[in-house]
mmCIF file of N, CA, C and O in Angstrom:
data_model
loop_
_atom_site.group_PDB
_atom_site.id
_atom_site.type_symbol
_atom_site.label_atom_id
_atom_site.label_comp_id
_atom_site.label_asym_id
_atom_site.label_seq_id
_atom_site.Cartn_x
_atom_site.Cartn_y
_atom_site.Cartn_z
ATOM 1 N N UNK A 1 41.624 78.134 -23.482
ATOM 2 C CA UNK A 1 42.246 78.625 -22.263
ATOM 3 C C UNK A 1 43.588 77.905 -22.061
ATOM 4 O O UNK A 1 43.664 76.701 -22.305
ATOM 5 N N UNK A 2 44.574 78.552 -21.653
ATOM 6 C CA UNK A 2 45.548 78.177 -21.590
ATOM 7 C C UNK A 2 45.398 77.784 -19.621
ATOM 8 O O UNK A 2 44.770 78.200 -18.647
ATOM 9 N N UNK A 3 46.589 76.581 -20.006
ATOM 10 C CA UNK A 3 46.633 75.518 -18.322
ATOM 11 C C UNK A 3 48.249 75.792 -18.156
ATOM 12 O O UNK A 3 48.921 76.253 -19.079
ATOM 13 N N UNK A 4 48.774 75.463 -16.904
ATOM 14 C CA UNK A 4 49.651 75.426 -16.300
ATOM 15 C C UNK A 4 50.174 73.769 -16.081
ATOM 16 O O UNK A 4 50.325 73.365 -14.928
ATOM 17 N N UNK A 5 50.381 73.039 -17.010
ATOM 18 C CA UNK A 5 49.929 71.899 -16.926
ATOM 19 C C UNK A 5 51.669 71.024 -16.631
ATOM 20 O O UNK A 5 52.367 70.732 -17.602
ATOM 21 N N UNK A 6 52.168 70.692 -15.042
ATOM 22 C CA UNK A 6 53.412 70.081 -14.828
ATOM 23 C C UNK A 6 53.241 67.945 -15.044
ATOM 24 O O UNK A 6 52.314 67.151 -14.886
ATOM 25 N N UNK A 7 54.753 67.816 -15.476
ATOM 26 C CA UNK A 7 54.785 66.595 -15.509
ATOM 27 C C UNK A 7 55.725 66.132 -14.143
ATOM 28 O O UNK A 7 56.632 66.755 -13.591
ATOM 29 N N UNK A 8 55.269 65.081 -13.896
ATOM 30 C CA UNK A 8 55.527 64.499 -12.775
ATOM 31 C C UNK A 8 55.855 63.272 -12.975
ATOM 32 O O UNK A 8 55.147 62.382 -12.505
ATOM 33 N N UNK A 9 57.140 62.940 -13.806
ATOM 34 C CA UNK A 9 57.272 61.595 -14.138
ATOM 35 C C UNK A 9 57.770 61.176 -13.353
ATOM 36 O O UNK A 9 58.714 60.755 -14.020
ATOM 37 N N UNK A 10 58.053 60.803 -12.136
ATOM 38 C CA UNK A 10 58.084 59.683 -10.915
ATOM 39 C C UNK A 10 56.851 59.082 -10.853
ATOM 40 O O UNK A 10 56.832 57.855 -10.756
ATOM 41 N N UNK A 11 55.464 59.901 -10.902
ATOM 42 C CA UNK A 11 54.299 59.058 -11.074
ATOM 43 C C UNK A 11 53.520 59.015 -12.149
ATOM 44 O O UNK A 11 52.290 59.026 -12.159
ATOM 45 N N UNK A 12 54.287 58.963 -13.103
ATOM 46 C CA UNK A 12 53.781 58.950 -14.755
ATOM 47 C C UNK A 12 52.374 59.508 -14.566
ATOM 48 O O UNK A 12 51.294 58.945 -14.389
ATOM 49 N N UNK A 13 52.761 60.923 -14.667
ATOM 50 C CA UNK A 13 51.228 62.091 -14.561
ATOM 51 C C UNK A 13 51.886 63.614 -15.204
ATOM 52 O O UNK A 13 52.960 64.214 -15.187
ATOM 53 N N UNK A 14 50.704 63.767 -15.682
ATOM 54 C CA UNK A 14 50.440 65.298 -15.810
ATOM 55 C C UNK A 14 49.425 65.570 -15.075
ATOM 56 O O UNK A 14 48.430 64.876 -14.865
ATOM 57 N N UNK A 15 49.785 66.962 -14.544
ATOM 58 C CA UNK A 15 48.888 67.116 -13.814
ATOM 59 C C UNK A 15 48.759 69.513 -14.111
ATOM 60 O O UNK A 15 49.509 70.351 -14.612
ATOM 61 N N UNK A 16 47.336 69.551 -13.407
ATOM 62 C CA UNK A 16 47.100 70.787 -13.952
ATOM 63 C C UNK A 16 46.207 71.273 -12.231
ATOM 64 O O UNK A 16 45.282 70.550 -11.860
ATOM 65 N N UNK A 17 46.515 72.179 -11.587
ATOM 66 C CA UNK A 17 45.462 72.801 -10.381
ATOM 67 C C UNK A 17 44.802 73.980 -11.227
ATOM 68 O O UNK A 17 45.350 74.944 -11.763
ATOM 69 N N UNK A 18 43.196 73.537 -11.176
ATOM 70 C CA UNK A 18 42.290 75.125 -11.741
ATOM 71 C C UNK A 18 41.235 75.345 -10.770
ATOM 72 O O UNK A 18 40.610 74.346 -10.414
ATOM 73 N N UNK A 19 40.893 76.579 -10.229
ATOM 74 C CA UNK A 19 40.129 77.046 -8.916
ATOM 75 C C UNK A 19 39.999 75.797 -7.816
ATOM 76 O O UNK A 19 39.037 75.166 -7.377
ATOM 77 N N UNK A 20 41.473 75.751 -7.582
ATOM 78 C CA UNK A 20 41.587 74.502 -5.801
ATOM 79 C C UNK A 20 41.527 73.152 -6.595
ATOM 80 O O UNK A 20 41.559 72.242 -5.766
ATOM 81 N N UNK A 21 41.472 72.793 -7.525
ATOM 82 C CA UNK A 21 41.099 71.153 -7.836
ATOM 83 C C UNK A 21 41.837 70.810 -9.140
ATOM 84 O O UNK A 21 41.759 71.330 -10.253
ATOM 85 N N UNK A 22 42.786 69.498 -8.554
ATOM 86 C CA UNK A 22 43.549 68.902 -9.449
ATOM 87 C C UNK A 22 43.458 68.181 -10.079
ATOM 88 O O UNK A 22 43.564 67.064 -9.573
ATOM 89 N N UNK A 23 43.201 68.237 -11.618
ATOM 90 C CA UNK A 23 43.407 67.652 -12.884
ATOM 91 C C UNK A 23 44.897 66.621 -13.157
ATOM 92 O O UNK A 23 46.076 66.868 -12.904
ATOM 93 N N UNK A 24 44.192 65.304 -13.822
ATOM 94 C CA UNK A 24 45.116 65.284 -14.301
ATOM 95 C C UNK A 24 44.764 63.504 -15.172
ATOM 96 O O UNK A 24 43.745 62.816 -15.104
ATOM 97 N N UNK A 25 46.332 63.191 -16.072
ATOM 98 C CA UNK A 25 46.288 62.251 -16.876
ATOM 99 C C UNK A 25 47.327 61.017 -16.189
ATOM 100 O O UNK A 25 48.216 61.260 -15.373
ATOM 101 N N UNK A 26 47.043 59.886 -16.635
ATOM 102 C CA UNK A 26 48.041 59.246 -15.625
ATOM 103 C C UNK A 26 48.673 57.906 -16.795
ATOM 104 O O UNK A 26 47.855 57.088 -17.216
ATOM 105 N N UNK A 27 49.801 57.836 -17.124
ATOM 106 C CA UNK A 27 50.389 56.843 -18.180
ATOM 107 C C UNK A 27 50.706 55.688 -18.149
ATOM 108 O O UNK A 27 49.951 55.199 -17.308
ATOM 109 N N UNK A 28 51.420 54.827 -18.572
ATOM 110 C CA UNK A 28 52.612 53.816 -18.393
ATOM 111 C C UNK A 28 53.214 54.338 -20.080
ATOM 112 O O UNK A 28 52.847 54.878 -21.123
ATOM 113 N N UNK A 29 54.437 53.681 -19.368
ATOM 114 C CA UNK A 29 55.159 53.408 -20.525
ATOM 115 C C UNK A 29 55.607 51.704 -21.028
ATOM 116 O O UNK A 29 56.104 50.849 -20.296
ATOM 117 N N UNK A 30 55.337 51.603 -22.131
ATOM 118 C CA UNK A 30 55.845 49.815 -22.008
ATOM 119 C C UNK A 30 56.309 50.241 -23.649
ATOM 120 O O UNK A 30 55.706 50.910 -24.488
ATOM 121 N N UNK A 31 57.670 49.531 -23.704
ATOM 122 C CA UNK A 31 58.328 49.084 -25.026
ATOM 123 C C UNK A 31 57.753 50.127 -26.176
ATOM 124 O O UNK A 31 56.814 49.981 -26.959
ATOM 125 N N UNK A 32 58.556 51.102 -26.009
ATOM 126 C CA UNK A 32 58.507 52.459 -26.343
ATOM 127 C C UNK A 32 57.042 53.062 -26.597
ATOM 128 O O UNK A 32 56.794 53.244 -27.789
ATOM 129 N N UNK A 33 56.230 53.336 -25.875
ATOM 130 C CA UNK A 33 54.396 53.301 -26.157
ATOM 131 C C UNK A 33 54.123 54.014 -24.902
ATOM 132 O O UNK A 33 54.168 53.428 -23.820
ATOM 133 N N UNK A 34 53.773 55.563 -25.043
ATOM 134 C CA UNK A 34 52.961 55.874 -24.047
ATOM 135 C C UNK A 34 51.467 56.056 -24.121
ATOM 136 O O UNK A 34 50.691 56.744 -24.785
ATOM 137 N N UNK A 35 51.361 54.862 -22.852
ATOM 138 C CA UNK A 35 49.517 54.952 -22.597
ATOM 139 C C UNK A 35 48.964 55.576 -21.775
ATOM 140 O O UNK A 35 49.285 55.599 -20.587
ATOM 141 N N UNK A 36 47.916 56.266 -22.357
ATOM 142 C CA UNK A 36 47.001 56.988 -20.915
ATOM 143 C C UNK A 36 45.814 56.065 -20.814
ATOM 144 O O UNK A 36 44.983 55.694 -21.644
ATOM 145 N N UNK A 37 46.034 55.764 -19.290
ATOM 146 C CA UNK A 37 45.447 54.619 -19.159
ATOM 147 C C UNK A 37 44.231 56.206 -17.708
ATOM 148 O O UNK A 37 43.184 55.768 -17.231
ATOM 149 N N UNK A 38 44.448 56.989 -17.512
ATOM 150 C CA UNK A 38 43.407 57.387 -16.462
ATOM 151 C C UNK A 38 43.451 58.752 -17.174
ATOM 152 O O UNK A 38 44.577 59.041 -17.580
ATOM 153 N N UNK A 39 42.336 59.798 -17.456
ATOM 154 C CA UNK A 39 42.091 60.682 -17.585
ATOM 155 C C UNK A 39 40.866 61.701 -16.443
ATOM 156 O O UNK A 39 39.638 61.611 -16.473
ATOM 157 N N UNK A 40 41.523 62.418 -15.720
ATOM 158 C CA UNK A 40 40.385 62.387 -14.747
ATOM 159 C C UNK A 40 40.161 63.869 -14.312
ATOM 160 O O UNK A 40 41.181 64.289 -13.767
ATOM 161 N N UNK A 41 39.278 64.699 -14.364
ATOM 162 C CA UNK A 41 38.886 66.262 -14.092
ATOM 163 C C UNK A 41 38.276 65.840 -12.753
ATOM 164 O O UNK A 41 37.868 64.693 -12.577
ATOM 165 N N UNK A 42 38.224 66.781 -11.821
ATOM 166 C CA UNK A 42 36.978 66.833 -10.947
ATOM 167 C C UNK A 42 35.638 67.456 -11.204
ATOM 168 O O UNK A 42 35.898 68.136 -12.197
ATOM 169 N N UNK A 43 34.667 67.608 -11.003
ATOM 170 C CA UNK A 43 33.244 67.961 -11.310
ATOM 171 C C UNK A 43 33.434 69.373 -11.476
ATOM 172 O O UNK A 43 33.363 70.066 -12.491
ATOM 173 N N UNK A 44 33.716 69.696 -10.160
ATOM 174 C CA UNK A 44 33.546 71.284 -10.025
ATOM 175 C C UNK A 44 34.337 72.199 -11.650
ATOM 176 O O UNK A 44 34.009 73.346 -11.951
ATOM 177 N N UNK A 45 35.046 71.622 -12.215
ATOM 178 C CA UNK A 45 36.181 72.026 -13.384
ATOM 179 C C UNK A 45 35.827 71.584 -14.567
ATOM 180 O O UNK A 45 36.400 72.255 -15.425
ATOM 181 N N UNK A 46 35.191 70.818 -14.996
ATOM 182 C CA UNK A 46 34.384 69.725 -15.659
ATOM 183 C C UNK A 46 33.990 70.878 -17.051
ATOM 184 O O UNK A 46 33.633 72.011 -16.728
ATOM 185 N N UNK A 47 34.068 70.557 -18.414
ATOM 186 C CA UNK A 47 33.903 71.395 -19.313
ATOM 187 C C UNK A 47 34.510 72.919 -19.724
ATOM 188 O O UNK A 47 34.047 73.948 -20.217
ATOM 189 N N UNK A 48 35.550 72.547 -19.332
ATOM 190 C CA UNK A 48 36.761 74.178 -19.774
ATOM 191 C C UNK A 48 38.135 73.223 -20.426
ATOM 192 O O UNK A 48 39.273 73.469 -20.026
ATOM 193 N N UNK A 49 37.934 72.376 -21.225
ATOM 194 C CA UNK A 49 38.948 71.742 -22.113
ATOM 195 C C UNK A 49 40.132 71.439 -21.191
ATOM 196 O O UNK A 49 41.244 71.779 -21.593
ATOM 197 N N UNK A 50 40.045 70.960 -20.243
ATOM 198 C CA UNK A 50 41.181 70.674 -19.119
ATOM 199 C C UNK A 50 41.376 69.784 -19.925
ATOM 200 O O UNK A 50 42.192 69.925 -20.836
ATOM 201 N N UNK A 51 40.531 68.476 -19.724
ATOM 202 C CA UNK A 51 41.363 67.250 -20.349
ATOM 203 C C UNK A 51 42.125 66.836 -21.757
ATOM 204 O O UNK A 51 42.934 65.996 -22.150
ATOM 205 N N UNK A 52 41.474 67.785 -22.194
ATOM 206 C CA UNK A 52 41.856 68.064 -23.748
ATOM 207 C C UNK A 52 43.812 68.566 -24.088
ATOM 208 O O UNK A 52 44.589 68.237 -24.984
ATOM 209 N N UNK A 53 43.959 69.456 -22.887
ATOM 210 C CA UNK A 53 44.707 70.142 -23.123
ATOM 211 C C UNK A 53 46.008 68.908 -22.087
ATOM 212 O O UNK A 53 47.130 68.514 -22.405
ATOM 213 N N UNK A 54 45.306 68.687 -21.042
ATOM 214 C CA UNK A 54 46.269 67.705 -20.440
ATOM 215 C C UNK A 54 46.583 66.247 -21.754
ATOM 216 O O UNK A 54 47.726 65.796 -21.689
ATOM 217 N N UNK A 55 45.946 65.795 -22.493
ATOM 218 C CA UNK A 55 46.091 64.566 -23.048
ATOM 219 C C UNK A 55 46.885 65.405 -24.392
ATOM 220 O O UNK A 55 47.715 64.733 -25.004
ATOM 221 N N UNK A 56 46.736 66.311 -24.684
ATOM 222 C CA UNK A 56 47.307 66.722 -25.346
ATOM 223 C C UNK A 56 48.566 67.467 -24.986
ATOM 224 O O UNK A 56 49.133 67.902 -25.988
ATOM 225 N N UNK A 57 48.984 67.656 -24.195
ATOM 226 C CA UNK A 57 50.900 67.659 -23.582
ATOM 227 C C UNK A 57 50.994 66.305 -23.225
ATOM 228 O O UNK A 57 52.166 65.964 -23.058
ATOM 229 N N UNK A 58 50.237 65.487 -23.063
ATOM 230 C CA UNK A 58 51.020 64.250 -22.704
ATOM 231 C C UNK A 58 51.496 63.672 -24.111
ATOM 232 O O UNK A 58 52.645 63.443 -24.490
ATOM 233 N N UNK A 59 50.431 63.522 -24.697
ATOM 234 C CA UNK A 59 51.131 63.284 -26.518
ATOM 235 C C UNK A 59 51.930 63.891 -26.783
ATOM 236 O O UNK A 59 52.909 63.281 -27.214
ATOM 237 N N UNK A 60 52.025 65.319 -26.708
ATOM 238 C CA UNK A 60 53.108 65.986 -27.325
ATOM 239 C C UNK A 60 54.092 65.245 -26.934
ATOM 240 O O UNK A 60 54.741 64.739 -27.850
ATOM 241 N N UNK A 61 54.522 64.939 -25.545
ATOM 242 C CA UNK A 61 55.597 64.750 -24.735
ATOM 243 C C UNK A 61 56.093 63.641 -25.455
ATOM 244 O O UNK A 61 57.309 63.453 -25.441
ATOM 245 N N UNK A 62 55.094 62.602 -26.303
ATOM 246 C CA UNK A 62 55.426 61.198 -26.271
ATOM 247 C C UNK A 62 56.122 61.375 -27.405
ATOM 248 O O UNK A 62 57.128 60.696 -27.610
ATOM 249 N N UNK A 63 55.517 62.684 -28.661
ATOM 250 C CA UNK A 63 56.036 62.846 -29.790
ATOM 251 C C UNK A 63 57.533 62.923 -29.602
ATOM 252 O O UNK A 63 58.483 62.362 -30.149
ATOM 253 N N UNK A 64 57.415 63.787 -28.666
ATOM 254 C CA UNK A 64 59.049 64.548 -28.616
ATOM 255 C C UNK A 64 59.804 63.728 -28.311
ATOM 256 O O UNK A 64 60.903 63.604 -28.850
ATOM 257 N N UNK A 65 59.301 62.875 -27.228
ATOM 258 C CA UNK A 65 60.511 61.536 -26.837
ATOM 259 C C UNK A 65 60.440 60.429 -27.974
ATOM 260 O O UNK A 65 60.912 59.416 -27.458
ATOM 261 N N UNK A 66 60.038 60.129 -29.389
ATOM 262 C CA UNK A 66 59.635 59.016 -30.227
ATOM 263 C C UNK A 66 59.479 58.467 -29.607
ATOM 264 O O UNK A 66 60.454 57.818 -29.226
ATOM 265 N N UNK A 67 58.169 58.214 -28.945
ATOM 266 C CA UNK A 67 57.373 57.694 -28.185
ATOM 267 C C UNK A 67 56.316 57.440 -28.970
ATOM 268 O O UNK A 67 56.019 58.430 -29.639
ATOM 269 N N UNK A 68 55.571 56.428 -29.171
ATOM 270 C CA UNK A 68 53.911 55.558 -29.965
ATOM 271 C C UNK A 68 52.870 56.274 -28.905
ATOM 272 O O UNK A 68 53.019 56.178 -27.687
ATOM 273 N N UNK A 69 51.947 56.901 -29.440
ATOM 274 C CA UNK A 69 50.765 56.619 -28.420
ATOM 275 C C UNK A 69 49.847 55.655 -28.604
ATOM 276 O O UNK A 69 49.666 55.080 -29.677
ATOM 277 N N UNK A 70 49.130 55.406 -27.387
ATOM 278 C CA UNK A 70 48.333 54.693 -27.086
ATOM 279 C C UNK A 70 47.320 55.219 -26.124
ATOM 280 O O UNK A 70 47.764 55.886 -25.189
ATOM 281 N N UNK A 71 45.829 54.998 -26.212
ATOM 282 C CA UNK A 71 44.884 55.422 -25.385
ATOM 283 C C UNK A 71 44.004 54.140 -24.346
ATOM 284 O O UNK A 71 42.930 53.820 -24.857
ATOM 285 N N UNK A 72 44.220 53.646 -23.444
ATOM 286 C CA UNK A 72 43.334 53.022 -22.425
ATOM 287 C C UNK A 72 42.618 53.141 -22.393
ATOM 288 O O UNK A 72 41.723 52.418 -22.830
ATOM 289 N N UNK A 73 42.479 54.815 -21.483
ATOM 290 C CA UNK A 73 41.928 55.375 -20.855
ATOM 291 C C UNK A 73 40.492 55.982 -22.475
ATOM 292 O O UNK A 73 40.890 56.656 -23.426
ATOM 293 N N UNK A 74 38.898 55.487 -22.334
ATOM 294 C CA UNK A 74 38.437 56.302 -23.389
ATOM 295 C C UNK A 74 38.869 57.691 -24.228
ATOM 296 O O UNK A 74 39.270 57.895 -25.374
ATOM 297 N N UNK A 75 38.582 58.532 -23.077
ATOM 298 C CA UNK A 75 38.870 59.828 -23.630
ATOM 299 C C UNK A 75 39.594 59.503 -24.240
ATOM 300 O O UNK A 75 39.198 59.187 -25.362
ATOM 301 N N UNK A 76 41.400 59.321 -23.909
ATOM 302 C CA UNK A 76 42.563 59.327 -24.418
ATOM 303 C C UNK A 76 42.466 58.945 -25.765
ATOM 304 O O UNK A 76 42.967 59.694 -26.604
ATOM 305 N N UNK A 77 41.834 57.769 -26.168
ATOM 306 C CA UNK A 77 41.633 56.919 -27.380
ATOM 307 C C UNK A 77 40.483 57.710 -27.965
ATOM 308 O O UNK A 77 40.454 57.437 -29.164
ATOM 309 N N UNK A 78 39.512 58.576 -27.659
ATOM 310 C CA UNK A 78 38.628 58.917 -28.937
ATOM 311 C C UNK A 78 39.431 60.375 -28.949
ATOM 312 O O UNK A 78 39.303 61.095 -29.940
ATOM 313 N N UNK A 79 40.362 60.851 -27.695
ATOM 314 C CA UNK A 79 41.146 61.837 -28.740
ATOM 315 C C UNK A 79 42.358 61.927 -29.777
ATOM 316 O O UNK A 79 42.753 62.827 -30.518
ATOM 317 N N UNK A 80 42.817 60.519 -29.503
ATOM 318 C CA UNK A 80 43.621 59.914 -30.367
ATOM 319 C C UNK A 80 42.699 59.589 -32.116
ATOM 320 O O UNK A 80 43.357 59.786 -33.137
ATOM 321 N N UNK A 81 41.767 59.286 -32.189
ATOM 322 C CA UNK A 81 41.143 59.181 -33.273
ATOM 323 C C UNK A 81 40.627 60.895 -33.831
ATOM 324 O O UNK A 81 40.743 61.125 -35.035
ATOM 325 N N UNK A 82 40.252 61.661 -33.203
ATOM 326 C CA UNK A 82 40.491 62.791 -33.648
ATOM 327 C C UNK A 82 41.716 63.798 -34.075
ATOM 328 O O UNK A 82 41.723 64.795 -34.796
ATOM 329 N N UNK A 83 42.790 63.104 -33.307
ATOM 330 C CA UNK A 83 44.114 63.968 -33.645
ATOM 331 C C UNK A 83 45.032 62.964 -33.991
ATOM 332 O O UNK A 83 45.998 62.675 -33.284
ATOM 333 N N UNK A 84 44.700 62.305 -35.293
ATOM 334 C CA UNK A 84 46.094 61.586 -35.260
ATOM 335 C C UNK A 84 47.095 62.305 -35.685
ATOM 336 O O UNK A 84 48.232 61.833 -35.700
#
């Protein structure tokens, strides 16, 4: 399924609204390295590849800027081991 998924870098987030409830991933950046340090769905949304698709524009994003990733946040890091 395709997301509507905006970046909001004043608060280092992506973020995604699906039926009323907001998704989203939350970063830092340190010495060229973006980390997702929070990955977070709400319940009601929970299993339709939201987070998948949010951690995955946030990587993209990091690609595009030569940016390192890094995962904190679990998810982030066991989807980093699946997609290197």
């Amino acid at each position: 399924m395709e997301y509507t998924i905006n970046h909001d870098k004043a608060r280092n987030m992506f973020t995604t609204v699906v039926d009323g409830h907001t998704a989203y991933v939350e970063y830092r950046l340190q010495k060229g390295v973006l980390d997702i340090i929070h990955t977070i769905v709400p319940r009601p949304v929970e299993g339709r590849g939201i987070a998948a698709a949010l951690v995955k524009r946030a990587y993209g994003y990091a690609l595009e800027q030569g940016l390192q990733r890094a995962g904190t946040c679990p998810y982030a890091a066991k989807w980093l081991e699946r997609h290197p």
